[in-house]
Structure formats: C-alpha cells, structure tokens
XYZ file of C-alpha atoms in Angstrom:
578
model
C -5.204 -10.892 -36.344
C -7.422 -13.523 -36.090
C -7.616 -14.101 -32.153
C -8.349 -10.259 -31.539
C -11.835 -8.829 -30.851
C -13.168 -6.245 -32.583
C -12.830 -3.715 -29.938
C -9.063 -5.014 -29.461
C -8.549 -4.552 -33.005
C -9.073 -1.192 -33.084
C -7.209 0.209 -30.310
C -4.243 -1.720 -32.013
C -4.869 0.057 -35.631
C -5.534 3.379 -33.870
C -2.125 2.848 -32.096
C -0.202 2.172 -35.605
C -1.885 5.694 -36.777
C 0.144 9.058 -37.137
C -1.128 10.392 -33.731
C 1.816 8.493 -32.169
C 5.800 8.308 -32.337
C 7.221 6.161 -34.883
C 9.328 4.263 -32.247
C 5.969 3.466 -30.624
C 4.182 2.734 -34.301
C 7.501 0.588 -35.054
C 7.056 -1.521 -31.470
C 3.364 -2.514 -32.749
C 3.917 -3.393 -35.588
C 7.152 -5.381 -34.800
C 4.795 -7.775 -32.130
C 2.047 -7.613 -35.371
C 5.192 -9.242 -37.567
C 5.809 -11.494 -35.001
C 2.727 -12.707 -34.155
C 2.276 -12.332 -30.710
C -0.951 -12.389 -30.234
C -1.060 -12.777 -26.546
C 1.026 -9.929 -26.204
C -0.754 -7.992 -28.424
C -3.990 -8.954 -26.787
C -3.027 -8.308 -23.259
C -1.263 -4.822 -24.080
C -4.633 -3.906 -25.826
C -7.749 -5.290 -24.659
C -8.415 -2.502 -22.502
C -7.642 0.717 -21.167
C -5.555 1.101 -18.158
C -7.947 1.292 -15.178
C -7.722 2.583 -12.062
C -7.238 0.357 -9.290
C -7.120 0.426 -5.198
C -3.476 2.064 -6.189
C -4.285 3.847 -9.203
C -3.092 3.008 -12.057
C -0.007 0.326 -12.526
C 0.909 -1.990 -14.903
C 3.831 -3.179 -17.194
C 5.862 -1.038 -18.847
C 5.692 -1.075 -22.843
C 3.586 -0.114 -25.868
C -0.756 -0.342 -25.925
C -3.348 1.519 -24.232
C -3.003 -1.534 -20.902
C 0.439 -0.842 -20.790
C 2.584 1.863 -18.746
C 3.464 4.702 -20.936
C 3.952 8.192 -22.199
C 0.381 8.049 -23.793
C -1.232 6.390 -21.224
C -0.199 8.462 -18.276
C -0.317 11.642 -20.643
C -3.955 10.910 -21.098
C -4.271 10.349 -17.303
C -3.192 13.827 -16.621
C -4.547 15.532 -19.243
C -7.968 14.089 -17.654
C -6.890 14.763 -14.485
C -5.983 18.649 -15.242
C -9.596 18.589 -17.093
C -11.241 17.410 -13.851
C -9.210 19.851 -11.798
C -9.991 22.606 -13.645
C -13.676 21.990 -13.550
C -13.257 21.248 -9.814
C -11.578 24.541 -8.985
C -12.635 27.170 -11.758
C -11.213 30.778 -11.588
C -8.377 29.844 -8.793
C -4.799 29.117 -9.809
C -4.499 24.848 -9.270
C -1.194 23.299 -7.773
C -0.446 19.930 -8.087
C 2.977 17.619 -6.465
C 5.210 15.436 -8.474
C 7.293 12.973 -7.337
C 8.602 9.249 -8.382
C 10.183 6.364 -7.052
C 13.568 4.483 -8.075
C 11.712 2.851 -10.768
C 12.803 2.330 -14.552
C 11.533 5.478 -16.384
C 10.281 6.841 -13.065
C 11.721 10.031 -13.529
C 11.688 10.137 -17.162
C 7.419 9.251 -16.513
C 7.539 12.180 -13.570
C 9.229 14.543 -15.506
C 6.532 14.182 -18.486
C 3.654 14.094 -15.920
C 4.828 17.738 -14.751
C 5.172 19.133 -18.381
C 1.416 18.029 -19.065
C 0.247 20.010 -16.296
C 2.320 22.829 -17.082
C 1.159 22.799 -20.171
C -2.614 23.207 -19.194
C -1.048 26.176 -16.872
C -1.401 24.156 -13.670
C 1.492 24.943 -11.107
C 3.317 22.101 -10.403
C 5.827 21.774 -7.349
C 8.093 18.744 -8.981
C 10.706 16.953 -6.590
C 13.738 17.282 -7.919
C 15.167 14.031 -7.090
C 13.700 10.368 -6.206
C 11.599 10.816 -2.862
C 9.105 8.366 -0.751
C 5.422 8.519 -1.387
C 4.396 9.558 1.882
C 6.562 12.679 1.164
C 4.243 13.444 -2.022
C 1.012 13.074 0.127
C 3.015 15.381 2.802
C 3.980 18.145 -0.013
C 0.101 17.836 -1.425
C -0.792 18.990 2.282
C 2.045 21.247 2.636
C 1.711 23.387 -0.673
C -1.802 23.401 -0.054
C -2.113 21.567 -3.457
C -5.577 20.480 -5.261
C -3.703 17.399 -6.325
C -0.671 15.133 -7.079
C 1.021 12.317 -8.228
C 3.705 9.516 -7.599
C 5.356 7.485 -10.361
C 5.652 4.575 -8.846
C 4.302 0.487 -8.929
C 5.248 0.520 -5.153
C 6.563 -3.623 -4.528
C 5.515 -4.580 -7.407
C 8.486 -6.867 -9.676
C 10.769 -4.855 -11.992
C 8.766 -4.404 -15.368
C 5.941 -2.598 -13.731
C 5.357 0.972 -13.492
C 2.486 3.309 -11.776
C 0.534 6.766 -11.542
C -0.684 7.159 -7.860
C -3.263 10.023 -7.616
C -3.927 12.423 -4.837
C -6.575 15.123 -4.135
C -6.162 18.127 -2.217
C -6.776 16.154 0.931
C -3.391 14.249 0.114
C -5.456 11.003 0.040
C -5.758 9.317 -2.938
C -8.773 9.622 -5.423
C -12.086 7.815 -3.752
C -15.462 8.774 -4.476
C -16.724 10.312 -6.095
C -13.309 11.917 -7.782
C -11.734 8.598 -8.753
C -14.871 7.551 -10.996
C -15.350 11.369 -12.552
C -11.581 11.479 -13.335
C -11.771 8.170 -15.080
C -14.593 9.283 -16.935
C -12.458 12.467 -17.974
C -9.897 10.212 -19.132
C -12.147 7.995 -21.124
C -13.302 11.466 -22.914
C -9.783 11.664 -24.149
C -10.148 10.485 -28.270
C -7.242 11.347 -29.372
C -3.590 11.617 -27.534
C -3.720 14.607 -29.742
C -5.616 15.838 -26.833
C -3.215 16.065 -24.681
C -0.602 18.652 -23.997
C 2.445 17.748 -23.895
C 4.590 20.529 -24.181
C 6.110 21.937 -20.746
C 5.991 25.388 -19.423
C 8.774 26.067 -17.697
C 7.500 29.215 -15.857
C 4.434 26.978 -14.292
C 7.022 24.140 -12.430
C 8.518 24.851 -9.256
C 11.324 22.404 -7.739
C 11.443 20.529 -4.384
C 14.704 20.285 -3.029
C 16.588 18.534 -0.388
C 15.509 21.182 1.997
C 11.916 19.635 1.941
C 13.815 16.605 3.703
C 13.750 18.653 7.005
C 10.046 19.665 6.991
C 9.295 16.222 6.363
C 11.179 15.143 9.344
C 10.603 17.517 11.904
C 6.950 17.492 11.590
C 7.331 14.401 12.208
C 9.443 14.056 15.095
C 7.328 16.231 16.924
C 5.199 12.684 16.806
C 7.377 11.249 19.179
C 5.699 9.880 22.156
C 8.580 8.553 24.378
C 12.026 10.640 23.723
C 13.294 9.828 26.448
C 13.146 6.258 25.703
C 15.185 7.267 22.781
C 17.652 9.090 24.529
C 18.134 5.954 27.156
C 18.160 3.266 24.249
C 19.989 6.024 21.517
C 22.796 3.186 20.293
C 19.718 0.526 19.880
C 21.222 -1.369 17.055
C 19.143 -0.633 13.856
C 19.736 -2.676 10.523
C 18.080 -1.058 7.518
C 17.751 -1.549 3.857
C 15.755 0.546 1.318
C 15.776 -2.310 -1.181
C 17.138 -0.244 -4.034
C 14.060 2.275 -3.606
C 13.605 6.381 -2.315
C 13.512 4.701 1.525
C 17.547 5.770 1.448
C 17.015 9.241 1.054
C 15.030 9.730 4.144
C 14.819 7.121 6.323
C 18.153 7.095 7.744
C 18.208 10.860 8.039
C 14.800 10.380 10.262
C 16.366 8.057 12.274
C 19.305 10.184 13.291
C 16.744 13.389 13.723
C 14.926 11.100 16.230
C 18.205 10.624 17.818
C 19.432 7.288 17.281
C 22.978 6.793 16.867
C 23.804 3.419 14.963
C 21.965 2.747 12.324
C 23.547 -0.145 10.141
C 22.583 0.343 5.999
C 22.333 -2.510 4.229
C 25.190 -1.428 1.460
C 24.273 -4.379 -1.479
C 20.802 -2.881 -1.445
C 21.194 1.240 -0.401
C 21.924 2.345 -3.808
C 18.235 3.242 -6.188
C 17.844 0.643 -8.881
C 15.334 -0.089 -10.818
C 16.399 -3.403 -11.589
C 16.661 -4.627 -8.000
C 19.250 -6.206 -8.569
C 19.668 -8.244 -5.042
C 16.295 -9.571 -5.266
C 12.992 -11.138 -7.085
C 10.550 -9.391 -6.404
C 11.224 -5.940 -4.288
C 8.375 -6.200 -1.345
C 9.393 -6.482 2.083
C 6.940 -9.520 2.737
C 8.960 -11.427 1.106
C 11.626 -13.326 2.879
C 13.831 -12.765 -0.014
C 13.579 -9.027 -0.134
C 14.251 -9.085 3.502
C 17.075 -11.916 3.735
C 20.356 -9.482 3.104
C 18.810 -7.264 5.889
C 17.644 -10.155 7.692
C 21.551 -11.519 7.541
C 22.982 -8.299 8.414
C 21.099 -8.093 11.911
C 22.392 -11.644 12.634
C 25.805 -10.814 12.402
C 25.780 -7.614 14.095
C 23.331 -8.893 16.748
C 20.626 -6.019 16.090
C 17.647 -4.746 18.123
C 15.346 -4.600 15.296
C 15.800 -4.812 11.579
C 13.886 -2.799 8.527
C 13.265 -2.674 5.206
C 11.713 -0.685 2.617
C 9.280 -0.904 -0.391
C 10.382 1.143 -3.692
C 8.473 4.276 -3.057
C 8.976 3.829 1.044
C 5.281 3.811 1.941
C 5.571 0.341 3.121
C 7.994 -2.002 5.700
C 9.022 -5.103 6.454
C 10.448 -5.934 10.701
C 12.529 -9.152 11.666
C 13.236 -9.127 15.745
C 14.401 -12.197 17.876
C 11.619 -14.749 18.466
C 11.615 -16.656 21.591
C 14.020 -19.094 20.306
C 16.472 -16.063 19.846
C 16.380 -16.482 16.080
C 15.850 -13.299 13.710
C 11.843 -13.926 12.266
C 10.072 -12.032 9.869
C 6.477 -10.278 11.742
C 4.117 -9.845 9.535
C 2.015 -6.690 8.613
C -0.759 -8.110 11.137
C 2.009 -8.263 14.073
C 3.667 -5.289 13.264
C 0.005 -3.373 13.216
C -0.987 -4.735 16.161
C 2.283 -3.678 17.853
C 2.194 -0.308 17.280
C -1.315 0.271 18.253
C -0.498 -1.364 21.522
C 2.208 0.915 21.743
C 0.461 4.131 20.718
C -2.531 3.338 23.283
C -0.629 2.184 26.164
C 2.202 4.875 25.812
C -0.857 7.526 25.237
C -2.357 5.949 28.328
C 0.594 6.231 30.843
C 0.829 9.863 29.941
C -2.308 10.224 31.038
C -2.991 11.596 26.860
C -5.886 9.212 25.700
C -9.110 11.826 24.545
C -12.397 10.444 24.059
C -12.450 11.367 20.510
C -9.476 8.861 19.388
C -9.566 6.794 17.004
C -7.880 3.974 15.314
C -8.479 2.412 11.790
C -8.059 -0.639 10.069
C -9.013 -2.568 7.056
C -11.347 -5.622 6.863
C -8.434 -8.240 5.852
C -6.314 -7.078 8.590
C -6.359 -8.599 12.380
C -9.066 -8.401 14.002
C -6.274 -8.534 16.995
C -6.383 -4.186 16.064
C -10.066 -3.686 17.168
C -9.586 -5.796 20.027
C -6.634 -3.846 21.513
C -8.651 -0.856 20.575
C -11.254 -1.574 22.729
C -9.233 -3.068 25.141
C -8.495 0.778 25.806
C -11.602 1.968 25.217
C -10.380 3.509 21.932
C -12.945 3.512 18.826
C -11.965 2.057 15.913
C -13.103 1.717 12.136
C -13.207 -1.089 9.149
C -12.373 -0.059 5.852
C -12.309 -1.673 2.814
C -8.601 -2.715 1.507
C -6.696 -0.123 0.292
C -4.859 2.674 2.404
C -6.788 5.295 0.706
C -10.088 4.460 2.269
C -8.069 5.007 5.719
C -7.072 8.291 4.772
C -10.496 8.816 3.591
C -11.653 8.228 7.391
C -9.192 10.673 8.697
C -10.524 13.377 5.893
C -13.804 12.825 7.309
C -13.203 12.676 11.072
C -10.671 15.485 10.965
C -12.026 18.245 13.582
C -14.497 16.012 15.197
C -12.206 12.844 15.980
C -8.787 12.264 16.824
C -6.550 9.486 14.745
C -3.645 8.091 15.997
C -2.749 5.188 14.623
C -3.881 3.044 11.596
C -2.517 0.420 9.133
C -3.468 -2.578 6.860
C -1.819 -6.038 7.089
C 0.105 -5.471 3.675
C 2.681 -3.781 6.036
C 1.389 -0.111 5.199
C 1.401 1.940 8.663
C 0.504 5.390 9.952
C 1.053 7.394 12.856
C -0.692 10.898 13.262
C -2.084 12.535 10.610
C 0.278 14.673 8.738
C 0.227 12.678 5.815
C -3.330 10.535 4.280
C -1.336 7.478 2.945
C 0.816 4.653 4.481
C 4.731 5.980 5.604
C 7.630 3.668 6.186
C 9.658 6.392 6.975
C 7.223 7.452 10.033
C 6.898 3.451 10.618
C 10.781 2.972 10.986
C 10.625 5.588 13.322
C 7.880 5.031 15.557
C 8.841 1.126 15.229
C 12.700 2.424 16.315
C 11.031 4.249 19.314
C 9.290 1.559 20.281
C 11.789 -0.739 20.085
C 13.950 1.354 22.333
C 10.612 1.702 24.583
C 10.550 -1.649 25.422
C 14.097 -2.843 25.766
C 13.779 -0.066 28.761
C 11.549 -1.915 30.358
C 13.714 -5.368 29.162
C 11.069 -6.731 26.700
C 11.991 -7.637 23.106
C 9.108 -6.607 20.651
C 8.515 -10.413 20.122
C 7.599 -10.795 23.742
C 5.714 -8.038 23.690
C 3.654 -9.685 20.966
C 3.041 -13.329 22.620
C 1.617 -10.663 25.903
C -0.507 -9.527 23.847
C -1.553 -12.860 22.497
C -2.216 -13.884 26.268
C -4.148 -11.074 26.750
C -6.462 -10.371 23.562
C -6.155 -13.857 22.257
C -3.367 -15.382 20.262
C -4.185 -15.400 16.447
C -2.634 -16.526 13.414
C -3.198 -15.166 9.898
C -2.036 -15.920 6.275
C -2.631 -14.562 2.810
C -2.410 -16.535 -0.518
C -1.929 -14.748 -3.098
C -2.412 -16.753 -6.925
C -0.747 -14.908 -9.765
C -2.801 -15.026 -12.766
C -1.495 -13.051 -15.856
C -2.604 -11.228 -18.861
C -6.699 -11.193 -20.384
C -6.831 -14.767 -19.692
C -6.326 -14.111 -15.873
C -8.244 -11.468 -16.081
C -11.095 -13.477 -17.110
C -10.012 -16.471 -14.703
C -9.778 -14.623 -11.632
C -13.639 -12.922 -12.208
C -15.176 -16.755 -12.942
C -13.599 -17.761 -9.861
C -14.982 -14.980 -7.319
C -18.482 -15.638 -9.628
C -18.009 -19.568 -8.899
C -17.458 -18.748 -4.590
C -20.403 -16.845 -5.020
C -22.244 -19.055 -6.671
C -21.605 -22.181 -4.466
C -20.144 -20.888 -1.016
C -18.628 -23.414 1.058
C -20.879 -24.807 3.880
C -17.890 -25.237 5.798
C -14.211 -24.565 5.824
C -11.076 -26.508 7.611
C -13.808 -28.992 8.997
C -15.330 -25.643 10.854
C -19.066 -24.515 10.073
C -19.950 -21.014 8.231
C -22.128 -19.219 10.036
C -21.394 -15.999 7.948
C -20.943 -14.900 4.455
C -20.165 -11.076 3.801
C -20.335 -9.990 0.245
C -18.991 -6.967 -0.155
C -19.872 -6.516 -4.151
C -23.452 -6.968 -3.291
C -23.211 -4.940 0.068
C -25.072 -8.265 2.293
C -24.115 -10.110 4.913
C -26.138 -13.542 5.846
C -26.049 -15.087 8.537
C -26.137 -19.042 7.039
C -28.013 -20.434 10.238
C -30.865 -18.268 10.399
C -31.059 -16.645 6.936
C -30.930 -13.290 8.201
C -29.271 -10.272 6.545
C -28.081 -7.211 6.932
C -26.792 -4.381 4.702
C -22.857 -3.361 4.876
C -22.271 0.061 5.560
C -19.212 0.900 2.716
C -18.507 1.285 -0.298
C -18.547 -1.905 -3.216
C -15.793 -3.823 -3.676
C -15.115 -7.570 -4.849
C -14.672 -8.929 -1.576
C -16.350 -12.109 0.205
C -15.697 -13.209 3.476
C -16.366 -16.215 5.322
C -16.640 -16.281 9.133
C -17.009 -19.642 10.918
C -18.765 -20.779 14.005
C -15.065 -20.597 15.446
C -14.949 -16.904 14.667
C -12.264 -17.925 12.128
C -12.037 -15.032 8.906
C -11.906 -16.096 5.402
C -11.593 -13.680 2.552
C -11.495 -13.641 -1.036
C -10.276 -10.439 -2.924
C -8.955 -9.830 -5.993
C -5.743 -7.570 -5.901
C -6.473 -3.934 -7.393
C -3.044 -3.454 -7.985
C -1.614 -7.167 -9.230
C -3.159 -9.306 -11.601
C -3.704 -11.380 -8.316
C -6.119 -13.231 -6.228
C -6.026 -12.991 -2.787
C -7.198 -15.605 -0.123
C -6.310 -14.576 3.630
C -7.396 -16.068 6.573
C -7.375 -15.620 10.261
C -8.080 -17.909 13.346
C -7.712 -17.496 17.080
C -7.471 -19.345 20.414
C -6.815 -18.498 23.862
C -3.362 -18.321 24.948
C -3.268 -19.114 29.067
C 0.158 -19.059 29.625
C 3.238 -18.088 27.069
C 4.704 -21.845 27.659
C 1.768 -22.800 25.881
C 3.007 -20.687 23.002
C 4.583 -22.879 20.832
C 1.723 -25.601 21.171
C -1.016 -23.351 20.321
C 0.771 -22.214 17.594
C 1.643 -25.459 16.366
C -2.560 -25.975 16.256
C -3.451 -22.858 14.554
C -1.228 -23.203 12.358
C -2.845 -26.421 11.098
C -6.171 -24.971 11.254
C -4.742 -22.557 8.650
C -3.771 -24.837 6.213
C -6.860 -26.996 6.249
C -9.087 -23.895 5.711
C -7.075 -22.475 3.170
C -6.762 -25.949 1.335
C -10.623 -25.988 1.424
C -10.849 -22.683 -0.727
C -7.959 -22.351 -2.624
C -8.364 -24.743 -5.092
C-alpha cells in the first residue's frame, strides 16, 4: 500500500503468510480491502516494546498490537532467557490476569507456552490483583512471572507485566536481554504453543489467606482498629480483581462496615459504569465518591483493574467529599508510617523510604523531617522495587509510592498494592479519627509544617505512528530550546535525564545524574518550583507535571494560599504545554 514503509510492508505480508491462523490472515487482509492504512500502519510499524509497564497496547491483529502471537513470542523469549539464566535447575514461573477482555483467555495461553518449554508454572485459577502475582513470584520462590493486564488503561487495551525472581519487574539488565530474546524470535513457528498439563499447577482461593495474613501482620496500630472497627468504609473495585481481595483484607484487619459499591463490584471488561477505568479520574471515582456522601463515610476507595493502584476521597475542610491525589495520599501515609513508627519507639537507623522523581517532593521532606533516608527513582514502580532488591539485608523499607496513586507498605511484595494501600489507608483513617483528626486535616498540618505544595500532571493523548513521532519532536524541540523561564519564574535548573546532566542555567555548571536513562527533563525554578516532561511508557501519552510550594503560617491561611498556587500552576503549565 502506497503509504507503508518498506519495513512496515513486510511485517504486514509476513503476517498474511501460512505461519498464522486464518482468522488472523482473514483480519489483515480485510483492513488491506478496506484500505485502512492508518490502521494498518499503526498495528504494524513496529514490534511491541517494552515499556516502564511492560508490554501493553490495543487489542487486535499486527506485531504492535495485543495478541496470541505477540505475547506467545514474549514468552517464548522469556522461557529462552530463563533457561539460559538458570541452566540445569527446574524454573517456576506465576500466572495471573486481571478482569480484562481476553485476560484469561491471554493468561491461560501464556501458561501453556511455558509448559510447553517444561517450565513449571503456578497459574491462578481465577482473576486476582497484581500485587498478588509479585507476592506468589516471592512465595513459590519463582524465577519469574507474569500479569495479563493494561492496569487503568481504557477498555481496548491489553498487557504482559513481567517479573523476575525478585518479584520486581524486569530492569536492567534482564528487561533489555529478554527483549533481545524476543527480537531473535523469526518465526511464531518458534514458539510453543502447545500446553503440558503435567508442568501447571493451580492457585486457588486458599492463596487469598496467605496474601492477607502476611499482610496483616503489617499492621502498626490494631488497636486503633479495634477502637474505630465500624469506621465507615465505601469501596469500589471498578469492575477489576480489587473485589476479590480487598474487602476480605479489610474484614481480616478487623473492620466491620465496609460499604461495596454494587454498580461497579462485579469484573468487566467493558467497564461499563465508566470512561476510562483509573481511579484519578473523577469519573471512575464519582459512583464511589456518591456512595460515601449518602452514607456519610470516613474514607472512600477505589480500585484500578489489576488492584495495584487507588484512588481516596475524605471530607475537605468545607465538609465536602474531595478527591486527594496520589501526591497527598503518598505523603499521608509516610507521615503515618514515620510518626506511628516513632511513638512506638520502632524507627531503626537503617529505614528507608522511596519515591520517584515526579512525585512530591513533600515525601523527602517528611522523611527527613524524621530523620528517615530516602531515595529518587526514576518513574515507574519497578525501579522502587529495584531499591528494595538492592537494600534488602542492609536497609530497612517501609514505605514507598509514586504520585500515579501506586503505594507500598513493607516489603512482602516489589510492586505497588491497593489492597495493602486500602488497608494501611483504613488503619490510618481509624488512627486519626482516635485522636479526632480527619485525614484532610491531617494533610493541611502537614502543609503548615513541611510547606504547603500543590502539584498537577497534564497528560496529552497522542495516538498511533503519527503520535509516536509527535510526541519524540516535541521532547527533541524542549531540548532544543528550553524555556528561560516558566509562569513568569526564572530556571535556574534543567535536569535531563536522557543525557544523564543537570545544569545549573546561572552558572553553567553541571553535574552527572546518578540513574539510569530515561526521557525525562525537568525544570526547577529560582522558586524551587518542579517542572517535568516525560513521555508515558505505558500510554501513547505525554506527560507535563508540575509542583510549587509556599509556606503555610496558619491553616486560616489555607484557602488563600491555595487560591495563589494554584494560579502559579496554571501559568507555568500554560508556558510549556503548548
């Protein structure tokens, strides 16, 4: 076709070929009949790639598209890498999937391919959160696993997250050398498809209670449980795997009324109640959100698909139900972790706490405020559980989470948990209505004390090759002429995390940034304001977030300072999002 490269071209004729199905040759060739070029060209300009969530994408025919082939070849050069990795021992690998369309159906074929290369595969036998999988990987003492799942992603995506025997996901070097396994792959005739029945073990609902009482062992303040056990708790899964464990957590922890969001409790792929299934959305959140205003709740939760992330609405100050975001909610439970840790007297030298570099630098600053290290990461929750790989027998973690509402508690898992969020975000609820605080209150204290500071992301959706191509020329273009000044404020920093520099503007000075590459720049002002630029490794998405802070004095100031930084914000962010 005449708008296809040659390279494009030939992934399409090697997909009409007799290696594949004839439902999948028929679906080519109907979009070649059709002329749909741009769907032709966007389903096979590329091979899937591995982002900071492994793979995802939509679901359908082409070698960019989510599918049997694609995430056979994935495993079959993930077995390949295992099996190099770990010759002459017998390799186990976890299985699990999300509420997802084909989720199952993907899992289920995921587990045969394994099988089939006689790797011993421990497959859940229903739906279950992806915190679980990283808990199984752990608990089977596994060399790897997967989740099928495109956590909040809309409704016609699909994903393959992949763990190592750490439970983390792939980093370095593993993610790159199981890529290039992949891209070995020539032929799906490669791959072996055919299951083994006698190499797949199933998970069953009994796994629930390991899960939970390894984590309520966590539990820092029963007894503020016990006191506060009929705290009013609103919850929705949002048609995902949260239902199958969350509320069950809750009750282990010992709480007592737990409302479920009924429109949204049963798994759906379709999602049916909402747009786009991600708790950071007020729309995702507004049956919940609804709920807790007619029963008067303490706290209400939601949710992503596979569970790993949540979304909180408490009273403000006005007594109206708001949305926290992931920065708040963060910053919350690190207060609470610290200070609860403190009063007991439990604080050790060796704790730590973790972030990532788009998230609050509110985190660090309570960290030290208790004389408790912390770490930057680059964005993605894998490089966190990376940190706790590499710290683990030298440093204690305790807390750690990224502002896109992913959270951890201890270390018994190496990826974000909702479920152990709702929990620990239950308890601390329950802790601080003890003491008569709502968690909002708690927040504007901790505004007076470490500074009050408001954050927003931008996120521009930018489809297909044509995006693609879009979204690179713009981070090349911000690179290329960096703004002097943003929101009327002076740069006095730019931190470029592709090219591993940061320059200070004033004096010309730089220095070299200790992590890994990524496509990342950051702008920080004379003002200490933080700008950054990212493009999403899981969306076809740009990202712009940005972050500002002033002293708060007194809380009845609260309202006016926010009033201000909220129009700092928007003139920074209408300065570089163009």
């Amino acid at each position: 076709m005449s708008n296809l490269d040659q390279a494009t071209q030939s992934r399409v004729n090697q997909w009409l070929s007799t290696e594949y199905d004839k439902d999948t040759v028929a679906k080519v060739q109907q979009l070649i009949d059709n002329k749909e070029e741009t769907e032709l060209l966007d389903s096979f300009y590329k091979e899937l790639e591995f982002g900071t969530g492994g793979l995802r994408g939509i679901m359908g025919v082409g070698s960019n598209r989510i599918n049997k082939y694609t995430l056979g070849k994935a495993t079959q050069g993930l077995a390949n890498y295992l099996k190099n990795q770990f010759p002459n021992q017998q390799i186990k690998v976890a299985v699990s999937y999300d509420s997802r369309n084909n989720s199952q159906s993907l899992g289920h074929l995921v587990a045969d391919v394994f099988s089939a290369n006689d790797i011993h595969v421990f497959l859940f036998e229903n739906l279950r959160p992806t915190p679980m999988l990283s808990f199984a990987v752990r608990h089977f003492n596994c060399q790897s696993g997967v989740m099928l799942t495109a956590s909040h992603n809309p409704k016609e995506y699909n994903g393959y997250k992949a763990y190592w025997n750490d439970g983390g996901q792939l980093v370095a070097p593993h993610d790159t050398n199981v890529i290039a396994e992949v891209n070995a792959i020539q032929s799906v005739n490669e791959v072996k498809f055919n299951r083994v029945d006698s190499n797949i073990t199933i998970v069953g609902e009994e796994f629930d209670e390991i899960y939970i009482q390894a984590n309520k062992r966590l539990s820092i303040n029963p007894a503020a449980v016990e006191a506060q056990k009929d705290l009013k708790i609103v919850f929705s899964p949002i048609h995902g795997t949260g239902i199958t464990v969350v509320p069950k957590m809750l009750e282990a922890w010992g709480f007592t009324n737990v409302i479920v969001v009924d429109e949204q409790a049963k798994p759906d792929g379709n999602f049916p109640t909402v747009v786009y299934p991600n708790p950071e959305e007020e729309d995702a959140m507004a049956m919940a959100k609804k709920r807790g205003q007619e029963l008067g709740a303490d706290v209400i939760m939601a949710t992503d698909p596979d569970a790993d992330r949540v979304g909180v609405a408490v009273r403000n100050l006005k007594g109206d139900y708001e949305l926290i975001n992931g920065n708040q909610i963060g910053s919350l439970l690190t207060y609470y972790v610290l200070s609860s840790k403190k009063d007991k007297g439990e604080l050790k030298d060796n704790d730590y706490i973790v972030k990532t570099i788009v998230t609050s630098n509110l985190i660090s600053d309570i960290g030290t405020g208790f004389g408790v290290k912390y770490y930057d990461t680059l964005t993605g929750f894998k490089y966190i559980g990376e940190v706790i790989t590499r710290e683990l027998g030298k440093e204690n973690y305790l807390v750690g989470g990224e502002e896109s509402y992913g959270f951890l508690i201890g270390d018994l898992v190496r990826d974000k948990d909702a479920v152990n969020s709702c929990a620990f975000i239950a308890e601390m609820t329950a802790y601080f209505k003890s003491q008569g605080k709502s968690l909002y209150e708690v927040l504007v204290e901790l505004y007076g004390k470490y500074g009050f500071y408001k954050e927003k992301l931008i996120s521009l959706t930018k489809k297909g090759k044509a995006g693609a191509d879009e979204i690179k020329q713009m981070m090349i273009d911000l690179r290329a002429n960096s703004p002097k000044s943003l929101g009327g404020v002076a740069v006095k920093e730019i931190r470029d995390y592709e090219n591993l520099v940061a320059t200070n503007v004033i004096s010309g000075e730089t220095s070299v940034i200790d992590l890994p590459k990524s496509d990342v720049l950051q702008f920080i002002t004379v003002d200490g304001d933080v700008i950054s630029a990212r493009p999403s490794g899981t969306e076809p998405k740009i990202k712009f977030y940005c972050s500002v802070k002033e002293s708060l004095l007194d809380a009845s100031q609260y309202e006016t300072i926010s009033s201000k930084l909220e129009e700092k914000v928007e003139n920074i962010m209408a300065d570089i999002v163009k």
